[in-house]
Tab-separated table of C-alpha atoms and ligand atoms in Angstrom:
chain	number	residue	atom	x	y	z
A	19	UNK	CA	-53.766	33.461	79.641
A	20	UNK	CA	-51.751	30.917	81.775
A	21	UNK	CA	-49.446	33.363	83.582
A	22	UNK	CA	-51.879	36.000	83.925
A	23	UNK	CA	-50.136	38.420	86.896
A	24	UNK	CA	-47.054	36.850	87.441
A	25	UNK	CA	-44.479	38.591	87.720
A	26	UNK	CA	-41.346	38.069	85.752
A	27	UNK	CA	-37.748	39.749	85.354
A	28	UNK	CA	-35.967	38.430	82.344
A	29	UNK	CA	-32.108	39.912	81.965
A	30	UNK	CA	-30.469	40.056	78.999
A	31	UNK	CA	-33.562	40.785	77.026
A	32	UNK	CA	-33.384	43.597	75.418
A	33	UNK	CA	-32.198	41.484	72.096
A	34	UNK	CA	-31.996	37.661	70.479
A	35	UNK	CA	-32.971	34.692	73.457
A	36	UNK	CA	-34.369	37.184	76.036
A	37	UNK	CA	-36.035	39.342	73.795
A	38	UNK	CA	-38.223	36.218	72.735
A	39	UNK	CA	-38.574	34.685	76.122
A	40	UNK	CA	-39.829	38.652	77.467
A	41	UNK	CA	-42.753	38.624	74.673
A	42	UNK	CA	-43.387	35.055	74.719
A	43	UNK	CA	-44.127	35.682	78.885
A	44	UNK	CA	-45.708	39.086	78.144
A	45	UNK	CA	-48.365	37.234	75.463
A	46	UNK	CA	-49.257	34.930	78.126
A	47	UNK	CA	-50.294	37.362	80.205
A	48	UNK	CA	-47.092	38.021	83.005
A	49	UNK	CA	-46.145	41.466	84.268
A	50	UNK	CA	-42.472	41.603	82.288
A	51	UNK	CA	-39.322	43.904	83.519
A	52	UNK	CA	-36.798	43.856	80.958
A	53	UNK	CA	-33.125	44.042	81.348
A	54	UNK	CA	-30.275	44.895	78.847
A	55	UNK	CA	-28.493	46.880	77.198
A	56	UNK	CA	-29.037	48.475	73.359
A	57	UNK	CA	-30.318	51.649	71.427
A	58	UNK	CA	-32.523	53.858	73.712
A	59	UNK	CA	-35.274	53.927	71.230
A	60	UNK	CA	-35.219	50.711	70.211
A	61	UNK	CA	-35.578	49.335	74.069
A	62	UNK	CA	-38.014	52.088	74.851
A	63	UNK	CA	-40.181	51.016	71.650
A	64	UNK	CA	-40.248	47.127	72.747
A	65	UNK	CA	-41.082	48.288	76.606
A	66	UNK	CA	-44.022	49.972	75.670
A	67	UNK	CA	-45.192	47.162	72.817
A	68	UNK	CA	-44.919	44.648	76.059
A	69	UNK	CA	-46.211	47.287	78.580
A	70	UNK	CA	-43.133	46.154	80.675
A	71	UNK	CA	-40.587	48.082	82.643
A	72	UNK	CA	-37.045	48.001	81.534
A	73	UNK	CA	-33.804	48.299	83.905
A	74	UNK	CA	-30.245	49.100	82.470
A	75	UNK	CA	-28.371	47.493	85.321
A	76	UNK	CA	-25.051	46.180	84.397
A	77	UNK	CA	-24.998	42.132	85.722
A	78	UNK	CA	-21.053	42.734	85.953
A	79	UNK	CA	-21.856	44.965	88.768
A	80	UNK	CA	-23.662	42.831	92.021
A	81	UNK	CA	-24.943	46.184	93.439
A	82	UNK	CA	-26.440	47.030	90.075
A	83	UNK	CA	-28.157	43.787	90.119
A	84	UNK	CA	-29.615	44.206	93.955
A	85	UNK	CA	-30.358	47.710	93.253
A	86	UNK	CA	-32.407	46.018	89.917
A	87	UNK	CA	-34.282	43.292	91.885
A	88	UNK	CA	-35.406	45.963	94.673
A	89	UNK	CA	-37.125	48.011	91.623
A	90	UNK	CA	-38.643	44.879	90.465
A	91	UNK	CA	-40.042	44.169	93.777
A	92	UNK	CA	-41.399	47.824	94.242
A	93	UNK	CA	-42.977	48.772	90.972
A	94	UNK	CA	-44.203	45.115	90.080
A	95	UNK	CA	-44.249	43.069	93.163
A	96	UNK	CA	-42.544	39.922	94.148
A	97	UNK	CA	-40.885	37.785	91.371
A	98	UNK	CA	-42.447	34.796	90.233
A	99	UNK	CA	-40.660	34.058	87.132
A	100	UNK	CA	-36.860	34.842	86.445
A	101	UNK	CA	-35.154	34.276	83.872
A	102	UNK	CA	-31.626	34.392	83.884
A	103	UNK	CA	-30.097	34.985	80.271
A	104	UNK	CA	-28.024	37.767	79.705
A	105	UNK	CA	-24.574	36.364	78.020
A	106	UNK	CA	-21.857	37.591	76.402
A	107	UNK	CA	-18.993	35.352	74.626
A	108	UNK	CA	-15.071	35.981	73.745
A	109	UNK	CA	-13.377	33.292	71.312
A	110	UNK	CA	-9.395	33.157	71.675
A	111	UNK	CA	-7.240	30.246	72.738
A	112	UNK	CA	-6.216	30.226	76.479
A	113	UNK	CA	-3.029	31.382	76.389
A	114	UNK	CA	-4.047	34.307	74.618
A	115	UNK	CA	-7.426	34.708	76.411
A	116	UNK	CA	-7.765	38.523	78.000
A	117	UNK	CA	-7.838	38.427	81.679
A	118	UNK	CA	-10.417	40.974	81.807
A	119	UNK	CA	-12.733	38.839	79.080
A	120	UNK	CA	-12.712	35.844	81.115
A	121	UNK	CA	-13.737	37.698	84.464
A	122	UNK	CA	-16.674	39.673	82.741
A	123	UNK	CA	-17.625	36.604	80.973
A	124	UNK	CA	-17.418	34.993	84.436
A	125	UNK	CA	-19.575	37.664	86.066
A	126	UNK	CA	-22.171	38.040	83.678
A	127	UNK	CA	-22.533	34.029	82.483
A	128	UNK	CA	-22.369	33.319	86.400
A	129	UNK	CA	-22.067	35.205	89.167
A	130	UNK	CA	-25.366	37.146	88.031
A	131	UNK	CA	-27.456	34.251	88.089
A	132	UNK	CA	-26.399	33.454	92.010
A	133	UNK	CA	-26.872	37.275	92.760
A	134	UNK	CA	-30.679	37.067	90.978
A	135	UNK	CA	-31.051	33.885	92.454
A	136	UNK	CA	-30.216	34.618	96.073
A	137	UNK	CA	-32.365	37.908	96.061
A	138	UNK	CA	-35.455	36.202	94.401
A	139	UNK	CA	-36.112	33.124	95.827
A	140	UNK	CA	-37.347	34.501	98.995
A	141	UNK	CA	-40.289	35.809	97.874
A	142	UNK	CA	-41.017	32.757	95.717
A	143	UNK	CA	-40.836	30.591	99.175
A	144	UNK	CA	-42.983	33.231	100.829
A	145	UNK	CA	-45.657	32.381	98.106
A	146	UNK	CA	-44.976	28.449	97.477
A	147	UNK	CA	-44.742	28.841	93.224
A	148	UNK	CA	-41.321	30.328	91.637
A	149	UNK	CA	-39.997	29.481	87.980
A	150	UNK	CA	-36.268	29.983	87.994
A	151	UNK	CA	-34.704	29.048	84.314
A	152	UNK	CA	-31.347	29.397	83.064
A	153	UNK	CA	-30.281	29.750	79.873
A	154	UNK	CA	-26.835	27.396	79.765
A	155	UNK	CA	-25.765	26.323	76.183
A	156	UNK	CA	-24.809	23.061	74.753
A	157	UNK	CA	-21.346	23.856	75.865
A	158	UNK	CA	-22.823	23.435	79.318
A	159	UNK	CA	-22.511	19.789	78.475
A	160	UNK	CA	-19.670	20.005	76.134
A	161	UNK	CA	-16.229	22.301	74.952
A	162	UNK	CA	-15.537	24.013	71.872
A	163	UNK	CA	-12.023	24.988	71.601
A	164	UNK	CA	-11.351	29.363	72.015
A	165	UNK	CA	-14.266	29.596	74.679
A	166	UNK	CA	-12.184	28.197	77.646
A	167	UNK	CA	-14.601	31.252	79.870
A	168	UNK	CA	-17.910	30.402	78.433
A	169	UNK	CA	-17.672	26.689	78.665
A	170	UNK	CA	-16.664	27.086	81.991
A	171	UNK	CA	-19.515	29.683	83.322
A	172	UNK	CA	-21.654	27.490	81.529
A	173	UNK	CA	-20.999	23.996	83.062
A	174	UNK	CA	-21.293	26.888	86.112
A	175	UNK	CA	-24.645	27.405	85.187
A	176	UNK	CA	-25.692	23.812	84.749
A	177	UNK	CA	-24.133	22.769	88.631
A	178	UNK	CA	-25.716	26.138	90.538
A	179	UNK	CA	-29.293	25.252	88.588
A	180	UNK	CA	-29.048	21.453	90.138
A	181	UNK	CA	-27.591	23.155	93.461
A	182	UNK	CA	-30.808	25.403	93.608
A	183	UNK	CA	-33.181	22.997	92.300
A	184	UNK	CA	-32.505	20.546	95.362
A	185	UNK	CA	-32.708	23.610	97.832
A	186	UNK	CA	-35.827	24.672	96.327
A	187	UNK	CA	-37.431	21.539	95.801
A	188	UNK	CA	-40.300	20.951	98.401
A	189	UNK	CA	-40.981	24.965	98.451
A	190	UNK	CA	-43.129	24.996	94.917
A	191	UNK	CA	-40.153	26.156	93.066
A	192	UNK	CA	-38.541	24.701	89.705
A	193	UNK	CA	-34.745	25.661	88.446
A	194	UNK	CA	-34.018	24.179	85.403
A	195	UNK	CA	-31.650	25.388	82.514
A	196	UNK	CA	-32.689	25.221	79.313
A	197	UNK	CA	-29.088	24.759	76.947
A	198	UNK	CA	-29.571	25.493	73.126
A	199	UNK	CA	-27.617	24.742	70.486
A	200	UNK	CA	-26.439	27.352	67.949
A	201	UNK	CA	-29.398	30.361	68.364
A	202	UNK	CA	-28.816	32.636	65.074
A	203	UNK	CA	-28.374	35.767	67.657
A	204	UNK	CA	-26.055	39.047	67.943
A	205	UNK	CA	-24.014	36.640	70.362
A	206	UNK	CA	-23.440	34.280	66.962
A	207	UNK	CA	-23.273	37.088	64.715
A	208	UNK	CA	-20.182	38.943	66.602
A	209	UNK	CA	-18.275	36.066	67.462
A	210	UNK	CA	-17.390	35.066	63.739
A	211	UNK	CA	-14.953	36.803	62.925
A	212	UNK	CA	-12.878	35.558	65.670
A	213	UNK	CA	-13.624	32.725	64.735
A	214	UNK	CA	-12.316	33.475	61.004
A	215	UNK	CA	-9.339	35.009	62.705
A	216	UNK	CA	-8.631	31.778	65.030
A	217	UNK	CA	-8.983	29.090	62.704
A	218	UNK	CA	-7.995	31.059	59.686
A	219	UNK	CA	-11.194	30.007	57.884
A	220	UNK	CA	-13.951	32.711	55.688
A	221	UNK	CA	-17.383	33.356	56.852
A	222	UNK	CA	-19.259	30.547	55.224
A	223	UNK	CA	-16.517	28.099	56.378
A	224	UNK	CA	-17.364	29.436	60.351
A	225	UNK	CA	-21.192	28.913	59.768
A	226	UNK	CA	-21.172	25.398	57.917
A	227	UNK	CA	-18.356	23.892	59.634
A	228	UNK	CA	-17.503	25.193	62.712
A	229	UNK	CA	-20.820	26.579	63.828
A	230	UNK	CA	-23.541	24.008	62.050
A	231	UNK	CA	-21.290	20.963	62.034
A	232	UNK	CA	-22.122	20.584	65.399
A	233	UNK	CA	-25.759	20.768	64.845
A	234	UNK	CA	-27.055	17.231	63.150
A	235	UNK	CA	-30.595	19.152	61.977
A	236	UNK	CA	-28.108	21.713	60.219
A	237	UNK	CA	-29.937	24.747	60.453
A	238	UNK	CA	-30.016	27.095	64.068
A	239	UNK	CA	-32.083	26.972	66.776
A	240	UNK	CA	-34.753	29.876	66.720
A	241	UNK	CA	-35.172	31.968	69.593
A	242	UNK	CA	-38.746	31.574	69.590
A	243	UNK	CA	-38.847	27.672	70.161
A	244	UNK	CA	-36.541	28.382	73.079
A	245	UNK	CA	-39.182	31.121	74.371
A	246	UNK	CA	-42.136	28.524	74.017
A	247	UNK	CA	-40.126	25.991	75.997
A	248	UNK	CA	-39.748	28.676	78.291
A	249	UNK	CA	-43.391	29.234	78.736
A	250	UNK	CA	-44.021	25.499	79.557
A	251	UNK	CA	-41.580	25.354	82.189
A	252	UNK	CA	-43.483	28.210	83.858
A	253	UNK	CA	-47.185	26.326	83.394
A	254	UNK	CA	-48.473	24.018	86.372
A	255	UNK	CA	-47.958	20.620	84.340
A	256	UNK	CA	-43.620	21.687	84.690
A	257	UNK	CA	-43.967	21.534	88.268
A	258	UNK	CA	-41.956	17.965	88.631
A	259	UNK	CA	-39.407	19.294	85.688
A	260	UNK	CA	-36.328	20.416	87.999
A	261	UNK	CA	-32.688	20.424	88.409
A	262	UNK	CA	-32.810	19.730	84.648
A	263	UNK	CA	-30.446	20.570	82.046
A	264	UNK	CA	-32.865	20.793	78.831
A	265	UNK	CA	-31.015	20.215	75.713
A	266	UNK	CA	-32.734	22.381	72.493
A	267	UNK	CA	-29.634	21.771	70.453
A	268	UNK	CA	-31.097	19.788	67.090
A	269	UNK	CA	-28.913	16.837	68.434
A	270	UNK	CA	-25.880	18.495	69.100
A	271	UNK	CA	-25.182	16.413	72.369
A	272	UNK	CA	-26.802	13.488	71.133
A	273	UNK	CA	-23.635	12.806	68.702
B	21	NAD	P1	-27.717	38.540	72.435
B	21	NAD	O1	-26.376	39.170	72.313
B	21	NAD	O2	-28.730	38.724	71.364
B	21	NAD	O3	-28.389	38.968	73.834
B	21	NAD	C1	-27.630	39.126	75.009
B	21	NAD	C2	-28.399	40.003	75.966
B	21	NAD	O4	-27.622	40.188	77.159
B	21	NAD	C3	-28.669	41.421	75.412
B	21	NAD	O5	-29.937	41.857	75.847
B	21	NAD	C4	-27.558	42.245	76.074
B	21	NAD	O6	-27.867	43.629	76.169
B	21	NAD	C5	-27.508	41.577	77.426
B	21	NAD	N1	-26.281	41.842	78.154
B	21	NAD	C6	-24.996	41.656	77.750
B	21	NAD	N2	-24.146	42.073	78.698
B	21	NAD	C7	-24.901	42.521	79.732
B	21	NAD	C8	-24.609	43.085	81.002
B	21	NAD	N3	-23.346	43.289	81.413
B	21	NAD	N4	-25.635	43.434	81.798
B	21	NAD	C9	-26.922	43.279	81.389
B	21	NAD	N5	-27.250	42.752	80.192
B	21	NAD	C10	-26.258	42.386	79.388
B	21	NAD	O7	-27.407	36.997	72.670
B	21	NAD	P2	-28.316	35.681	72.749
B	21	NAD	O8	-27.750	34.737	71.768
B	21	NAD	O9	-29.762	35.993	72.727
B	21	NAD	O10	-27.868	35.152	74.181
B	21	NAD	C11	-28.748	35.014	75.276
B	21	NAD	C12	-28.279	33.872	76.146
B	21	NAD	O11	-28.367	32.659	75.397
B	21	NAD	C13	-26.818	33.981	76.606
B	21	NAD	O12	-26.705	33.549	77.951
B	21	NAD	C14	-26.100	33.002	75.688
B	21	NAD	O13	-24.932	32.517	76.259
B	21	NAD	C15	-27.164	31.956	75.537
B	21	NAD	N6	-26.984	31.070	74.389
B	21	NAD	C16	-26.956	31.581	73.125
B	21	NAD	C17	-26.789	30.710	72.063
B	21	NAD	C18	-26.732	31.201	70.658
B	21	NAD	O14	-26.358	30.418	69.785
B	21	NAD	N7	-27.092	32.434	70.369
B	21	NAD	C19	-26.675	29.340	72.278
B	21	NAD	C20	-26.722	28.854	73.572
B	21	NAD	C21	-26.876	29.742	74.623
């Protein structure tokens, strides 16, 4: 197995993107710690399937997140591999976004990422081989109107992964993003019917022409293709793939 004892922490993966990206690592042989949150028995079932660890820690919360990394550290050793991907989304024009959405969304899209980032890399230097990826989005390259605070943290994501990349460059250690297009995931699911509320359209409307008119191969994204990209970017042959923003997004930016 090609990551046989590395060790990787993967947040946000306790469902959808992460979820994929944590068994996709944990086939290939990598000592997994799982982050998220969800049904008790449902994470403690999937920990145990991957023979991972799981932490609860809140990524809105930066002594949650060191308190998180210094677990990792302990009980597994020295990251290798991180994966930043927790997310959450809020659709509603500007003027009527909710202060309080657009700092979470902020802190959790964001700020988590630089807190994971600063705390791992470290130990990556200290061994000369780290794998940092990002999930962005396509709307790390390009707006949708209603998600003025994920747009933003996103393009975030796509300028600290390029910031990161250059610092980490001679030390062994890639940061890339990798931005998908529409992923059918809880994070899709929830947001239609704001979406149906905003634009005053039904269900099917939101999938076919708000959500997969954007997407030229008209159909979503599967979290499992984004997982096996994923697992390249962690294999030997990535090492000169960094500071990139990877489009997986059936041609959504192409257009
Ligand atoms: P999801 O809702 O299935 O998963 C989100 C994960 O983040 C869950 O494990 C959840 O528990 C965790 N999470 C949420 N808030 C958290 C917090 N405060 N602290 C710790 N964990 C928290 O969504 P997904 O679609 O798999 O999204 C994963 C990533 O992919 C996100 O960054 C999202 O922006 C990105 N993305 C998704 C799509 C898509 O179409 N689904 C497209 C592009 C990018």
């Amino acid at each position: 197995m090609s990551l046989d004892g590395k060790v990787a922490l993967i947040t946000g993966s306790t469902s959808g993107i992460g979820l994929a990206i944590a068994r996709a690592l944990a086939a290939e042989g990598a000592k997994v710690m799982l982050n998220g949150f969800g049904d008790a028995g449902e994470i403690e079932a999937v920990r145990s399937e991957l023979g991972a660890l799981h932490d609860g820690a809140d990524l809105s919360d930066p002594a949650a997140i060191a308190a998180m990394m210094a677990r990792c550290a302990a009980e597994l050793g020295g990251l290798d591999i991180l994966v930043n991907n927790a997310g959450i989304q809020h659709v509603a024009p500007v003027d009527q976004f909710p202060p309080e959405k657009w700092d979470a969304i902020l802190a959790i899209n964001l700020s988590a990422a630089f807190h994971t980032i600063r705390l791992a890399l470290p130990a990556m230097r200290e061994k000369g081989w780290g794998r940092i990826i990002n999930t962005a989005s396509a709307h790390s390259l390009v707006a949708s109107p209603n998600k003025s605070a994920y747009v933003a943290a996103k393009h975030g994501v796509a300028g600290l992964t390029k910031a990161v990349a250059l610092e980490a460059a001679r030390d062994g250690v890639t940061v890339n993003c990798i931005s998908p297009g529409y992923v059918w995931t809880t994070l899709v699911e929830n947001q239609i019917p704001d979406t149906m509320k905003a634009r005053g359209l039904t269900r099917e409307q939101v999938v076919n022409d708000v959500l997969l008119a954007a997407q030229p191969t008209k159909r979503f994204v599967t979290p499992e293709e984004v997982a096996a990209f994923a697992v390249f970017l962690c294999r030997d042959e990535a090492g000169s793939i960094t500071g990139a923003n990877l489009s997986m997004d059936g041609g959504w930016t192409a257009a």
